[in-house]
Amino acid sequence: MRTQNELLGSRAEVGRRFALLPLEGIPYSRMPHWPEARIQVLASPSLGAAFVQYRMELDAGSGGTQAHDGSTESFLYVQSGGVELGYAADSDGSGAPSTGAPQAGELVALEAGGFALLPPTHSWSLKANANTEVLVVRKRYEKAADVDLFAPLIGNEADVVGEVYMGDEGALLQTLIPDEFQYDMAMNIFTFETGHSLPVTETHVMEHGLVVLQGKGLYYLEGRWMEVEESDFIWMGPYCPQSYYATGPVATRYLYYKNVNRDIPVA
Ligand code: UGY
Ligand code: MN
């Protein structure tokens, strides 16, 4: 928030194929199934995205439940604090919509860096152990012939090895969700040392929802270099020309969503 003697300039930009949204400009929403959460909606169909992304703030002791709807999968990433995640499959295995908290099922503690991917057949709930920030990505699961639906996936970024990206040891890529056909989304963390960059300007059919976890640099979006910093959100739509250059002084880390591993429907 700006004090009354500061200017109201903003780096927010919404282009045809991208949006750069500094957090300070996104008001909080409330949602009935997360009555105690302060939620900032980052990506949505209104923006042009084919997925939804939220940032949720939960005070210690608070929580909520996401009922499964049979068609939407959810990815969660604990940015700070910690939660107890509960999840359970629908009782008849039909994937039909349900309401209410999981009755029985698994309980797992997720610390900072912890993540979970829940299939559309599962309801899930969170209870914060401390003041907590959680990033949530929700997407319609794209079924594919002869490919089984995935089971819940739980992990922590600390256990995911960073692979050298295209021969540059100053650019490491952690692939939180294995690159297998059962999954139709990727959630990756890129780490760029100061002065390192993506080796090309990419232009691709897949979308991204990206949160800068640490550092600052220059993002190339649809023809222009723009300054970005920790906590910024970027949506890149299909075919948005994109690249990144880390300016430091600390390494940049960003977490991003990408739709992968499926054919492209003919319109
Ligand atoms: O996976 C990607 O498409 C990634 N290299 N894009 C990006 O970081 N903007
Ligand atoms: Mn990309």
Tab-separated table of C-alpha atoms and ligand atoms in Angstrom:
chain	number	residue	atom	x	y	z
A	1	MET	CA	0.000	0.000	0.000
A	2	ARG	CA	1.215	3.523	-0.774
A	3	THR	CA	1.259	6.270	1.817
A	4	GLN	CA	-0.576	9.480	0.941
A	5	ASN	CA	2.688	11.229	0.031
A	6	GLU	CA	3.759	8.518	-2.462
A	7	LEU	CA	2.929	8.390	-6.174
A	8	LEU	CA	0.437	5.834	-7.478
A	9	GLY	CA	2.472	4.507	-10.418
A	10	SER	CA	2.194	0.788	-11.149
A	11	ARG	CA	4.007	-1.877	-13.145
A	12	ALA	CA	0.703	-3.713	-13.733
A	13	GLU	CA	0.101	-4.429	-17.419
A	14	VAL	CA	-2.552	-6.487	-19.141
A	15	GLY	CA	-1.683	-7.219	-22.744
A	16	ARG	CA	-3.286	-9.353	-25.404
A	17	ARG	CA	-1.324	-12.479	-24.469
A	18	PHE	CA	0.083	-11.685	-21.032
A	19	ALA	CA	-0.534	-9.956	-17.721
A	20	LEU	CA	2.013	-8.696	-15.209
A	21	LEU	CA	0.275	-8.231	-11.865
A	22	PRO	CA	2.166	-6.932	-8.826
A	23	LEU	CA	0.420	-8.248	-5.711
A	24	GLU	CA	-0.192	-4.838	-4.165
A	25	GLY	CA	-2.838	-4.119	-6.814
A	26	ILE	CA	-4.898	-7.281	-6.313
A	27	PRO	CA	-7.649	-6.869	-3.698
A	28	TYR	CA	-8.619	-9.735	-1.421
A	29	SER	CA	-11.643	-11.901	-2.204
A	30	ARG	CA	-13.590	-14.159	0.133
A	31	MET	CA	-15.039	-17.511	-0.822
A	32	PRO	CA	-17.743	-19.469	1.003
A	33	HIS	CA	-15.698	-22.670	1.184
A	34	TRP	CA	-12.663	-20.773	2.535
A	35	PRO	CA	-14.494	-18.506	5.003
A	36	GLU	CA	-11.359	-17.551	6.943
A	37	ALA	CA	-8.936	-17.164	4.015
A	38	ARG	CA	-7.859	-13.946	2.354
A	39	ILE	CA	-7.658	-14.855	-1.326
A	40	GLN	CA	-6.066	-12.992	-4.223
A	41	VAL	CA	-7.228	-14.269	-7.584
A	42	LEU	CA	-4.215	-14.268	-9.905
A	43	ALA	CA	-5.353	-16.007	-13.112
A	44	SER	CA	-8.905	-16.624	-14.266
A	45	PRO	CA	-10.892	-17.156	-17.467
A	46	SER	CA	-11.786	-13.425	-17.383
A	47	LEU	CA	-8.129	-12.714	-18.035
A	48	GLY	CA	-8.013	-15.214	-20.904
A	49	ALA	CA	-6.441	-18.075	-18.931
A	50	ALA	CA	-7.738	-21.626	-19.258
A	51	PHE	CA	-6.960	-22.219	-15.564
A	52	VAL	CA	-7.495	-20.492	-12.216
A	53	GLN	CA	-4.744	-19.506	-9.812
A	54	TYR	CA	-5.100	-18.101	-6.297
A	55	ARG	CA	-2.857	-16.905	-3.530
A	56	MET	CA	-4.387	-17.698	-0.137
A	57	GLU	CA	-3.450	-16.294	3.262
A	58	LEU	CA	-4.544	-18.409	6.214
A	59	ASP	CA	-4.103	-17.365	9.829
A	60	ALA	CA	-2.850	-20.016	12.264
A	61	GLY	CA	-5.718	-22.346	13.133
A	62	SER	CA	-7.898	-21.410	10.160
A	63	GLY	CA	-8.699	-23.459	7.064
A	64	GLY	CA	-11.335	-24.631	4.647
A	65	THR	CA	-12.396	-27.368	2.266
A	66	GLN	CA	-12.413	-27.757	-1.496
A	67	ALA	CA	-15.056	-30.300	-2.521
A	68	HIS	CA	-14.245	-32.337	-5.602
A	69	ASP	CA	-16.359	-31.721	-8.700
A	70	GLY	CA	-15.260	-34.695	-10.780
A	71	SER	CA	-13.549	-32.535	-13.389
A	72	THR	CA	-11.112	-30.088	-11.747
A	73	GLU	CA	-7.680	-31.007	-10.415
A	74	SER	CA	-5.874	-28.868	-7.823
A	75	PHE	CA	-2.214	-28.123	-7.190
A	76	LEU	CA	-1.144	-26.557	-3.871
A	77	TYR	CA	2.203	-25.081	-2.929
A	78	VAL	CA	2.975	-23.829	0.577
A	79	GLN	CA	4.973	-20.643	0.149
A	80	SER	CA	5.395	-19.939	3.854
A	81	GLY	CA	4.071	-21.328	7.140
A	82	GLY	CA	2.619	-24.822	7.207
A	83	VAL	CA	-0.669	-26.667	6.884
A	84	GLU	CA	-2.286	-29.962	7.592
A	85	LEU	CA	-3.726	-31.250	4.329
A	86	GLY	CA	-6.608	-33.720	4.428
A	87	TYR	CA	-7.807	-35.483	1.314
A	88	ALA	CA	-10.134	-38.296	0.397
A	89	ALA	CA	-11.658	-39.850	-2.693
A	90	ASP	CA	-15.408	-39.669	-3.203
A	91	SER	CA	-17.008	-42.651	-1.539
A	92	ASP	CA	-18.433	-44.374	-4.640
A	93	GLY	CA	-15.442	-43.651	-6.868
A	94	SER	CA	-17.716	-42.035	-9.477
A	95	GLY	CA	-16.069	-38.651	-9.302
A	96	ALA	CA	-19.517	-37.075	-9.013
A	97	PRO	CA	-19.644	-33.726	-7.203
A	98	SER	CA	-19.724	-33.750	-3.401
A	99	THR	CA	-20.006	-31.180	-0.667
A	100	GLY	CA	-18.329	-30.912	2.706
A	101	ALA	CA	-14.992	-31.919	4.135
A	102	PRO	CA	-13.366	-35.266	3.436
A	103	GLN	CA	-14.900	-37.666	5.945
A	104	ALA	CA	-12.029	-40.090	6.113
A	105	GLY	CA	-8.792	-40.264	4.262
A	106	GLU	CA	-5.215	-39.156	4.448
A	107	LEU	CA	-3.779	-36.376	6.599
A	108	VAL	CA	-0.375	-34.983	5.812
A	109	ALA	CA	1.681	-32.046	7.085
A	110	LEU	CA	3.011	-29.689	4.419
A	111	GLU	CA	5.774	-27.305	5.462
A	112	ALA	CA	7.069	-24.407	3.362
A	113	GLY	CA	8.063	-25.792	-0.039
A	114	GLY	CA	5.542	-28.618	0.326
A	115	PHE	CA	3.181	-29.292	-2.532
A	116	ALA	CA	0.281	-31.562	-3.455
A	117	LEU	CA	-1.577	-32.427	-6.643
A	118	LEU	CA	-5.108	-33.737	-6.087
A	119	PRO	CA	-7.132	-35.424	-8.841
A	120	PRO	CA	-10.696	-34.318	-9.658
A	121	THR	CA	-12.088	-37.295	-7.731
A	122	HIS	CA	-10.738	-36.024	-4.393
A	123	SER	CA	-11.970	-33.454	-1.916
A	124	TRP	CA	-9.324	-31.775	0.186
A	125	SER	CA	-9.061	-29.517	3.189
A	126	LEU	CA	-6.393	-27.328	4.769
A	127	LYS	CA	-5.814	-26.298	8.359
A	128	ALA	CA	-2.977	-23.833	8.960
A	129	ASN	CA	-0.463	-24.601	11.736
A	130	ALA	CA	0.956	-21.088	11.504
A	131	ASN	CA	0.259	-17.964	9.472
A	132	THR	CA	0.498	-19.441	5.998
A	133	GLU	CA	0.613	-18.470	2.320
A	134	VAL	CA	-0.562	-21.084	-0.189
A	135	LEU	CA	-0.581	-20.900	-3.977
A	136	VAL	CA	-3.382	-22.863	-5.630
A	137	VAL	CA	-3.709	-23.763	-9.323
A	138	ARG	CA	-6.972	-25.344	-10.536
A	139	LYS	CA	-7.432	-26.768	-13.997
A	140	ARG	CA	-9.934	-28.960	-15.821
A	141	TYR	CA	-8.356	-32.399	-16.057
A	142	GLU	CA	-7.995	-33.457	-19.697
A	143	LYS	CA	-8.708	-37.178	-20.010
A	144	ALA	CA	-6.738	-39.059	-22.636
A	145	ALA	CA	-7.554	-42.448	-24.151
A	146	ASP	CA	-5.690	-45.334	-22.479
A	147	VAL	CA	-4.191	-43.050	-19.825
A	148	ASP	CA	-5.178	-43.701	-16.199
A	149	LEU	CA	-6.050	-40.855	-13.874
A	150	PHE	CA	-3.190	-40.043	-11.506
A	151	ALA	CA	-3.295	-40.649	-7.742
A	152	PRO	CA	-2.683	-37.831	-5.208
A	153	LEU	CA	0.912	-36.655	-5.366
A	154	ILE	CA	2.596	-35.109	-2.309
A	155	GLY	CA	6.137	-33.783	-2.069
A	156	ASN	CA	8.512	-31.020	-1.082
A	157	GLU	CA	10.655	-28.945	-3.410
A	158	ALA	CA	13.668	-29.720	-1.179
A	159	ASP	CA	13.506	-33.337	-2.398
A	160	VAL	CA	13.341	-32.458	-6.096
A	161	VAL	CA	16.761	-32.233	-7.749
A	162	GLY	CA	17.413	-29.177	-9.922
A	163	GLU	CA	18.481	-30.239	-13.424
A	164	VAL	CA	20.894	-28.121	-15.444
A	165	TYR	CA	18.778	-26.360	-18.058
A	166	MET	CA	19.993	-26.618	-21.651
A	167	GLY	CA	23.647	-26.795	-20.653
A	168	ASP	CA	23.700	-23.699	-18.402
A	169	GLU	CA	24.767	-24.532	-14.831
A	170	GLY	CA	23.446	-21.132	-13.733
A	171	ALA	CA	19.892	-22.173	-14.643
A	172	LEU	CA	18.361	-25.097	-12.741
A	173	LEU	CA	14.918	-26.588	-13.301
A	174	GLN	CA	13.007	-28.527	-10.638
A	175	THR	CA	10.103	-30.514	-12.047
A	176	LEU	CA	7.690	-30.949	-9.127
A	177	ILE	CA	5.240	-33.127	-11.087
A	178	PRO	CA	6.874	-35.976	-13.039
A	179	ASP	CA	6.715	-35.557	-16.798
A	180	GLU	CA	4.428	-38.569	-17.380
A	181	PHE	CA	1.249	-38.933	-19.437
A	182	GLN	CA	-0.921	-39.448	-16.358
A	183	TYR	CA	-0.332	-35.753	-15.581
A	184	ASP	CA	-1.594	-32.988	-17.855
A	185	MET	CA	0.080	-30.148	-16.004
A	186	ALA	CA	3.620	-29.231	-15.045
A	187	MET	CA	4.603	-27.179	-12.005
A	188	ASN	CA	8.281	-26.261	-12.170
A	189	ILE	CA	10.675	-24.084	-10.209
A	190	PHE	CA	13.394	-22.297	-12.155
A	191	THR	CA	16.469	-20.942	-10.359
A	192	PHE	CA	18.587	-18.433	-12.288
A	193	GLU	CA	21.872	-17.173	-10.883
A	194	THR	CA	22.487	-13.462	-11.365
A	195	GLY	CA	23.359	-12.718	-14.989
A	196	HIS	CA	21.829	-15.941	-16.284
A	197	SER	CA	18.824	-16.142	-18.570
A	198	LEU	CA	16.584	-18.417	-20.563
A	199	PRO	CA	18.716	-19.410	-23.561
A	200	VAL	CA	16.058	-18.484	-26.120
A	201	THR	CA	12.936	-16.414	-26.470
A	202	GLU	CA	10.196	-19.042	-26.381
A	203	THR	CA	6.883	-18.846	-28.215
A	204	HIS	CA	4.634	-21.842	-27.535
A	205	VAL	CA	1.059	-23.009	-27.370
A	206	MET	CA	1.199	-23.785	-23.637
A	207	GLU	CA	0.157	-21.221	-21.007
A	208	HIS	CA	1.999	-20.211	-17.855
A	209	GLY	CA	0.937	-18.887	-14.462
A	210	LEU	CA	4.159	-17.719	-12.813
A	211	VAL	CA	4.949	-16.416	-9.313
A	212	VAL	CA	8.349	-14.886	-8.574
A	213	LEU	CA	9.403	-16.530	-5.297
A	214	GLN	CA	12.709	-14.674	-4.933
A	215	GLY	CA	14.912	-12.130	-6.709
A	216	LYS	CA	14.338	-9.745	-9.551
A	217	GLY	CA	15.088	-9.378	-13.218
A	218	LEU	CA	13.715	-8.584	-16.616
A	219	TYR	CA	10.889	-10.541	-18.208
A	220	TYR	CA	10.405	-10.363	-21.960
A	221	LEU	CA	6.689	-10.457	-22.682
A	222	GLU	CA	5.114	-9.925	-26.062
A	223	GLY	CA	7.884	-7.727	-27.442
A	224	ARG	CA	9.083	-5.745	-24.376
A	225	TRP	CA	11.441	-6.231	-21.454
A	226	MET	CA	9.732	-5.494	-18.137
A	227	GLU	CA	11.153	-5.332	-14.627
A	228	VAL	CA	9.771	-8.003	-12.298
A	229	GLU	CA	10.460	-8.789	-8.666
A	230	GLU	CA	9.591	-11.123	-5.810
A	231	SER	CA	5.852	-11.738	-5.372
A	232	ASP	CA	4.870	-10.582	-8.893
A	233	PHE	CA	2.432	-12.764	-10.815
A	234	ILE	CA	2.691	-13.214	-14.598
A	235	TRP	CA	0.174	-14.892	-16.855
A	236	MET	CA	1.530	-15.888	-20.266
A	237	GLY	CA	-1.130	-16.981	-22.707
A	238	PRO	CA	-0.581	-19.260	-25.702
A	239	TYR	CA	2.065	-17.962	-28.102
A	240	CYS	CA	3.222	-15.150	-25.824
A	241	PRO	CA	6.876	-14.544	-26.773
A	242	GLN	CA	8.769	-14.883	-23.480
A	243	SER	CA	12.229	-14.865	-21.977
A	244	TYR	CA	13.922	-14.016	-18.670
A	245	TYR	CA	17.145	-12.427	-17.528
A	246	ALA	CA	18.085	-12.453	-13.803
A	247	THR	CA	19.608	-9.183	-12.605
A	248	GLY	CA	20.283	-10.153	-8.972
A	249	PRO	CA	21.861	-9.541	-6.545
A	250	VAL	CA	20.254	-12.764	-5.316
A	251	ALA	CA	19.300	-15.661	-7.594
A	252	THR	CA	15.811	-15.577	-9.050
A	253	ARG	CA	13.447	-18.418	-8.221
A	254	TYR	CA	10.079	-18.672	-9.880
A	255	LEU	CA	7.322	-21.271	-9.743
A	256	TYR	CA	5.288	-21.749	-12.886
A	257	TYR	CA	2.362	-23.725	-14.239
A	258	LYS	CA	2.298	-25.171	-17.741
A	259	ASN	CA	-0.322	-27.332	-19.495
A	260	VAL	CA	1.463	-30.313	-21.018
A	261	ASN	CA	1.194	-33.850	-22.399
A	262	ARG	CA	-2.104	-33.544	-24.276
A	263	ASP	CA	-3.202	-33.163	-27.883
A	264	ILE	CA	-4.557	-29.793	-28.963
A	265	PRO	CA	-8.268	-29.928	-29.853
A	266	VAL	CA	-9.116	-28.597	-33.300
A	267	ALA	CA	-11.409	-25.600	-32.754
B	1	UGY	O1	8.883	-24.561	-19.574
B	1	UGY	C1	8.841	-23.453	-20.098
B	1	UGY	O2	8.115	-23.229	-21.068
B	1	UGY	C2	9.702	-22.337	-19.516
B	1	UGY	N1	11.051	-22.486	-20.042
B	1	UGY	N2	9.159	-21.024	-19.779
B	1	UGY	C3	9.433	-19.931	-19.007
B	1	UGY	O3	10.203	-20.038	-18.033
B	1	UGY	N3	8.877	-18.760	-19.337
B	2	MN	MN	7.673	-21.112	-21.476
